[in-house]
Amino acid sequence: MITTDFVPGSPCWLDLGAPDVRSAAAFYGAVLGWEYEPMGAMDGGMFRKDGKVVAGLGKLTEEGARPAWMIYYHVTDADAATRAVERAGGTVRVAPLDLDEWGRMAQYSDPLGGQFAVWQPGTDTGVELVDEPGSLCWTELYTSDAAAAKEFYGGVLGWRFSDMELPGGGGAYALITPADLPEERMHGGLMEMPADHLSLANGRPYWHPVFAVADCDAAVAAVTGNGGTVQMGPQDVEGVGRLAVCLDPSNADFVLLAPSRTGG
């Protein structure tokens, strides 16, 4: 489970780079019940659920970049994390940068091209609501080389991994837990698949968020009713819940999950 008492290596923030901020705000408002709060003169702002910050939204400005969610992981030292990324063969996309008194961030690509970010908190530790309907409850990496991903992220963020077999001979799924924490605090997973299955990112690995919902089918209906599409599901996964893999109208990917009572 994800909590807001963030520890090194745990997901603590996420934001969406969208070509049309107003349309993205309307879509996620309809699907997840989020309220959008613009930030001054910026072409972007914050999403809130029940008054609590759950994510950020900004205009996609990077040339050639696809609309996508960026997931940030908590670190105590963004500069040290940057050196670790470079030693492990990753790429620094945005060098450590202070965001006023709020904190310090950096963005990277792993050696195969999967993009992620880190957040060193100042006055802002991260999102205020998780693991509840309408908020982040899991993070997930699709990659063409699970072993390489484990080596890289284990070295950079200190993660531990435990493999579980997917039903129906679907291969292994690696569960991610921050260093020195029990498995109840696992926060994500990674799954290996052929590069030709990673067409959203032109064959490169990619991270996406999983959002908890109370009713997966109702949320999926809101996705398709507001210009989004469904790649998979809704379907029941034993011990996890009912889920669907979705794309918003700009093809940014995310997962909706109505957790089962016994897990997820």
Short mmCIF file of C-alpha atoms in Angstrom, two decimals:
data_model
loop_
_atom_site.label_atom_id
_atom_site.label_comp_id
_atom_site.label_asym_id
_atom_site.label_seq_id
_atom_site.Cartn_x
_atom_site.Cartn_y
_atom_site.Cartn_z
CA MET A 1 0.00 0.00 0.00
CA ILE A 2 1.00 3.60 -0.57
CA THR A 3 0.92 5.97 2.38
CA THR A 4 1.68 9.66 2.88
CA ASP A 5 4.42 9.06 5.48
CA PHE A 6 6.86 9.00 2.60
CA VAL A 7 10.11 7.08 2.94
CA PRO A 8 13.09 6.90 0.57
CA GLY A 9 12.02 5.15 -2.60
CA SER A 10 8.27 5.49 -2.10
CA PRO A 11 6.07 7.27 -4.66
CA CYS A 12 5.20 10.73 -3.38
CA TRP A 13 4.04 12.81 -6.33
CA LEU A 14 2.77 12.53 -9.89
CA ASP A 15 1.89 14.98 -12.59
CA LEU A 16 0.48 14.83 -16.09
CA GLY A 17 1.98 16.54 -19.10
CA ALA A 18 -0.98 17.24 -21.40
CA PRO A 19 -1.27 19.09 -24.72
CA ASP A 20 -4.56 20.67 -23.60
CA VAL A 21 -4.70 21.44 -19.89
CA ARG A 22 -8.36 22.43 -19.84
CA SER A 23 -9.49 19.25 -21.61
CA ALA A 24 -7.35 17.06 -19.36
CA ALA A 25 -8.77 18.72 -16.27
CA ALA A 26 -12.32 18.06 -17.48
CA PHE A 27 -11.56 14.42 -18.33
CA TYR A 28 -10.02 13.47 -14.99
CA GLY A 29 -12.68 15.43 -13.17
CA ALA A 30 -15.32 13.28 -14.85
CA VAL A 31 -13.48 9.98 -14.34
CA LEU A 32 -12.02 10.39 -10.86
CA GLY A 33 -14.06 13.19 -9.32
CA TRP A 34 -11.07 15.52 -9.21
CA GLU A 35 -11.32 19.27 -8.85
CA TYR A 36 -8.78 21.32 -10.81
CA GLU A 37 -7.09 24.31 -9.20
CA PRO A 38 -5.07 26.52 -11.60
CA MET A 39 -1.83 28.01 -10.29
CA GLY A 40 -1.57 31.71 -11.08
CA ALA A 41 -0.22 32.53 -14.52
CA MET A 42 1.07 29.00 -15.08
CA ASP A 43 -0.60 26.80 -17.70
CA GLY A 44 -1.18 24.13 -15.10
CA GLY A 45 -2.14 23.52 -11.53
CA MET A 46 -3.25 20.93 -8.99
CA PHE A 47 -5.89 18.24 -8.85
CA ARG A 48 -7.73 17.85 -5.56
CA LYS A 49 -10.01 15.13 -4.25
CA ASP A 50 -12.13 15.98 -1.22
CA GLY A 51 -9.97 19.07 -0.80
CA LYS A 52 -6.68 17.15 -0.74
CA VAL A 53 -3.98 17.39 -3.42
CA VAL A 54 -3.76 14.16 -5.44
CA ALA A 55 -1.73 15.13 -8.54
CA GLY A 56 -0.41 17.93 -10.71
CA LEU A 57 -1.21 18.98 -14.28
CA GLY A 58 0.87 20.98 -16.71
CA LYS A 59 1.17 21.87 -20.37
CA LEU A 60 3.25 19.40 -22.37
CA THR A 61 6.09 21.50 -23.76
CA GLU A 62 8.92 19.05 -24.48
CA GLU A 63 9.33 18.64 -28.22
CA GLY A 64 8.57 15.10 -29.36
CA ALA A 65 7.36 13.98 -25.93
CA ARG A 66 4.18 11.96 -25.61
CA PRO A 67 1.44 12.93 -23.16
CA ALA A 68 2.11 10.86 -20.04
CA TRP A 69 2.04 10.71 -16.27
CA MET A 70 5.35 11.29 -14.50
CA ILE A 71 5.80 9.51 -11.17
CA TYR A 72 8.13 11.00 -8.54
CA TYR A 73 9.84 8.97 -5.82
CA HIS A 74 10.90 10.34 -2.46
CA VAL A 75 14.63 10.88 -1.89
CA THR A 76 16.56 12.63 0.85
CA ASP A 77 19.14 14.03 -1.60
CA ALA A 78 18.29 14.66 -5.24
CA ASP A 79 21.92 15.32 -6.12
CA ALA A 80 23.02 11.98 -4.68
CA ALA A 81 20.17 10.28 -6.57
CA THR A 82 21.38 11.93 -9.77
CA ARG A 83 24.90 10.61 -9.27
CA ALA A 84 23.47 7.13 -8.63
CA VAL A 85 21.42 7.29 -11.83
CA GLU A 86 24.51 8.24 -13.85
CA ARG A 87 26.63 5.50 -12.27
CA ALA A 88 23.95 2.95 -13.10
CA GLY A 89 23.76 3.94 -16.76
CA GLY A 90 20.66 6.12 -16.66
CA THR A 91 20.22 9.55 -18.23
CA VAL A 92 19.53 12.87 -16.51
CA ARG A 93 16.65 14.57 -18.33
CA VAL A 94 16.23 17.44 -15.86
CA ALA A 95 19.12 18.18 -13.50
CA PRO A 96 18.29 18.77 -9.83
CA LEU A 97 16.25 21.93 -9.59
CA ASP A 98 14.90 23.88 -6.62
CA LEU A 99 11.21 24.74 -6.75
CA ASP A 100 11.27 27.65 -4.32
CA GLU A 101 10.86 26.42 -0.75
CA TRP A 102 8.67 23.47 -1.79
CA GLY A 103 11.49 21.05 -2.57
CA ARG A 104 14.04 19.88 -5.10
CA MET A 105 13.28 17.67 -8.10
CA ALA A 106 15.06 15.87 -10.93
CA GLN A 107 13.90 13.75 -13.85
CA TYR A 108 15.64 10.78 -15.45
CA SER A 109 15.45 7.95 -17.94
CA ASP A 110 16.51 4.45 -16.95
CA PRO A 111 19.04 2.69 -19.24
CA LEU A 112 16.27 1.40 -21.53
CA GLY A 113 14.45 4.73 -21.69
CA GLY A 114 11.79 4.48 -18.97
CA GLN A 115 11.16 7.95 -17.53
CA PHE A 116 10.74 8.72 -13.84
CA ALA A 117 11.53 11.46 -11.36
CA VAL A 118 12.58 12.10 -7.76
CA TRP A 119 11.42 14.61 -5.17
CA GLN A 120 13.49 15.89 -2.25
CA PRO A 121 10.91 17.55 -0.01
CA GLY A 122 11.15 21.02 1.40
CA THR A 123 7.92 22.43 2.75
CA ASP A 124 5.95 20.17 0.39
CA THR A 125 6.29 16.44 1.00
CA GLY A 126 3.99 15.30 -1.82
CA VAL A 127 0.41 14.28 -2.47
CA GLU A 128 -2.04 14.48 0.43
CA LEU A 129 -4.36 11.57 -0.38
CA VAL A 130 -3.43 8.04 -1.48
CA ASP A 131 -4.88 4.53 -1.41
CA GLU A 132 -8.46 5.86 -1.42
CA PRO A 133 -10.96 6.13 -4.28
CA GLY A 134 -9.83 8.86 -6.63
CA SER A 135 -6.15 8.71 -5.66
CA LEU A 136 -2.91 6.91 -6.43
CA CYS A 137 -2.78 3.37 -5.06
CA TRP A 138 -0.01 1.67 -7.08
CA THR A 139 2.73 2.39 -9.63
CA GLU A 140 3.70 0.10 -12.47
CA LEU A 141 6.53 -0.28 -14.98
CA TYR A 142 6.23 -2.12 -18.27
CA THR A 143 9.73 -3.01 -19.46
CA SER A 144 11.41 -5.26 -22.01
CA ASP A 145 14.08 -6.35 -19.49
CA ALA A 146 12.89 -7.01 -15.95
CA ALA A 147 16.32 -8.14 -14.70
CA ALA A 148 17.98 -4.93 -15.91
CA ALA A 149 15.20 -2.83 -14.39
CA LYS A 150 15.57 -4.54 -11.02
CA GLU A 151 19.32 -3.95 -11.03
CA PHE A 152 18.96 -0.29 -11.97
CA TYR A 153 16.11 0.72 -9.67
CA GLY A 154 17.38 -1.44 -6.83
CA GLY A 155 20.68 0.40 -6.98
CA VAL A 156 19.24 3.89 -7.43
CA LEU A 157 16.21 3.76 -5.11
CA GLY A 158 17.02 0.84 -2.84
CA TRP A 159 13.97 -1.19 -3.80
CA ARG A 160 13.45 -4.86 -2.92
CA PHE A 161 11.64 -7.16 -5.33
CA SER A 162 9.58 -10.30 -4.91
CA ASP A 163 8.23 -12.19 -7.90
CA MET A 164 4.76 -13.64 -8.24
CA GLU A 165 3.49 -15.77 -11.09
CA LEU A 166 0.71 -14.25 -13.17
CA PRO A 167 -2.38 -16.41 -13.70
CA GLY A 168 -2.72 -18.35 -16.94
CA GLY A 169 1.02 -18.64 -17.56
CA GLY A 170 1.36 -14.92 -18.10
CA GLY A 171 4.90 -14.83 -16.67
CA ALA A 172 6.26 -13.20 -13.54
CA TYR A 173 5.26 -9.90 -11.96
CA ALA A 174 7.80 -8.29 -9.65
CA LEU A 175 6.41 -6.56 -6.57
CA ILE A 176 8.32 -3.48 -5.33
CA THR A 177 8.89 -2.58 -1.68
CA PRO A 178 11.02 0.28 -0.28
CA ALA A 179 14.21 -0.74 1.50
CA ASP A 180 13.87 -1.95 5.09
CA LEU A 181 10.07 -1.96 5.05
CA PRO A 182 7.73 -4.96 5.33
CA GLU A 183 5.89 -6.24 2.28
CA GLU A 184 2.68 -4.58 3.48
CA ARG A 185 4.32 -1.35 2.26
CA MET A 186 4.90 -2.55 -1.29
CA HIS A 187 3.93 0.26 -3.62
CA GLY A 188 4.29 -1.01 -7.17
CA GLY A 189 5.29 -3.64 -9.64
CA LEU A 190 7.15 -4.22 -12.84
CA MET A 191 6.30 -6.57 -15.68
CA GLU A 192 8.41 -7.71 -18.59
CA MET A 193 6.90 -7.73 -22.05
CA PRO A 194 8.28 -7.70 -25.60
CA ALA A 195 9.37 -4.34 -26.94
CA ASP A 196 6.76 -4.55 -29.69
CA HIS A 197 4.10 -4.51 -26.95
CA LEU A 198 5.41 -1.15 -25.73
CA SER A 199 4.10 0.81 -28.69
CA LEU A 200 2.89 3.73 -26.55
CA ALA A 201 6.52 4.67 -25.93
CA ASN A 202 7.93 3.41 -29.25
CA GLY A 203 9.32 0.25 -27.66
CA ARG A 204 10.78 1.93 -24.58
CA PRO A 205 9.70 1.02 -21.03
CA TYR A 206 7.17 3.27 -19.35
CA TRP A 207 5.69 3.89 -15.93
CA HIS A 208 2.05 4.55 -15.26
CA PRO A 209 -0.10 5.23 -12.21
CA VAL A 210 -2.89 3.04 -10.86
CA PHE A 211 -5.83 4.97 -9.43
CA ALA A 212 -8.20 3.45 -6.90
CA VAL A 213 -11.91 3.68 -7.69
CA ALA A 214 -15.00 2.47 -5.88
CA ASP A 215 -16.58 1.02 -9.05
CA CYS A 216 -14.31 0.05 -11.94
CA ASP A 217 -17.11 -0.39 -14.48
CA ALA A 218 -18.62 2.99 -13.70
CA ALA A 219 -15.19 4.65 -13.97
CA VAL A 220 -14.54 2.91 -17.30
CA ALA A 221 -17.88 4.16 -18.59
CA ALA A 222 -16.76 7.66 -17.64
CA VAL A 223 -13.47 7.11 -19.53
CA THR A 224 -15.17 6.09 -22.76
CA GLY A 225 -17.95 8.64 -22.33
CA ASN A 226 -15.42 11.46 -22.13
CA GLY A 227 -13.19 10.64 -25.07
CA GLY A 228 -10.83 8.10 -23.51
CA THR A 229 -10.28 4.48 -24.56
CA VAL A 230 -9.78 1.14 -22.85
CA GLN A 231 -6.81 -1.08 -23.68
CA MET A 232 -7.76 -3.95 -21.39
CA GLY A 233 -10.66 -4.84 -19.10
CA PRO A 234 -12.52 -4.31 -16.96
CA GLN A 235 -11.51 -7.70 -15.59
CA ASP A 236 -11.27 -9.36 -12.22
CA VAL A 237 -7.83 -10.35 -10.92
CA GLU A 238 -7.90 -12.73 -7.98
CA GLY A 239 -6.57 -11.18 -4.79
CA VAL A 240 -6.20 -7.77 -6.44
CA GLY A 241 -9.58 -6.52 -7.59
CA ARG A 242 -11.30 -5.38 -10.76
CA LEU A 243 -9.14 -3.31 -13.07
CA ALA A 244 -8.90 -1.71 -16.49
CA VAL A 245 -5.97 -0.28 -18.44
CA CYS A 246 -7.05 3.02 -19.99
CA LEU A 247 -5.90 5.91 -22.16
CA ASP A 248 -7.09 9.47 -21.75
CA PRO A 249 -8.08 11.46 -24.88
CA SER A 250 -4.41 12.36 -25.49
CA ASN A 251 -3.26 8.71 -25.05
CA ALA A 252 -1.68 9.13 -21.61
CA ASP A 253 -2.02 5.73 -19.95
CA PHE A 254 -3.26 4.86 -16.49
CA VAL A 255 -5.00 2.00 -14.69
CA LEU A 256 -8.25 2.02 -12.75
CA LEU A 257 -8.54 -0.44 -9.88
CA ALA A 258 -11.42 -1.27 -7.56
CA PRO A 259 -9.41 -3.20 -4.95
CA SER A 260 -10.68 -6.48 -3.58
CA ARG A 261 -11.34 -6.70 0.13
CA THR A 262 -8.45 -9.11 0.58
CA GLY A 263 -5.70 -7.36 -1.36
CA GLY A 264 -4.61 -4.93 -4.07
#
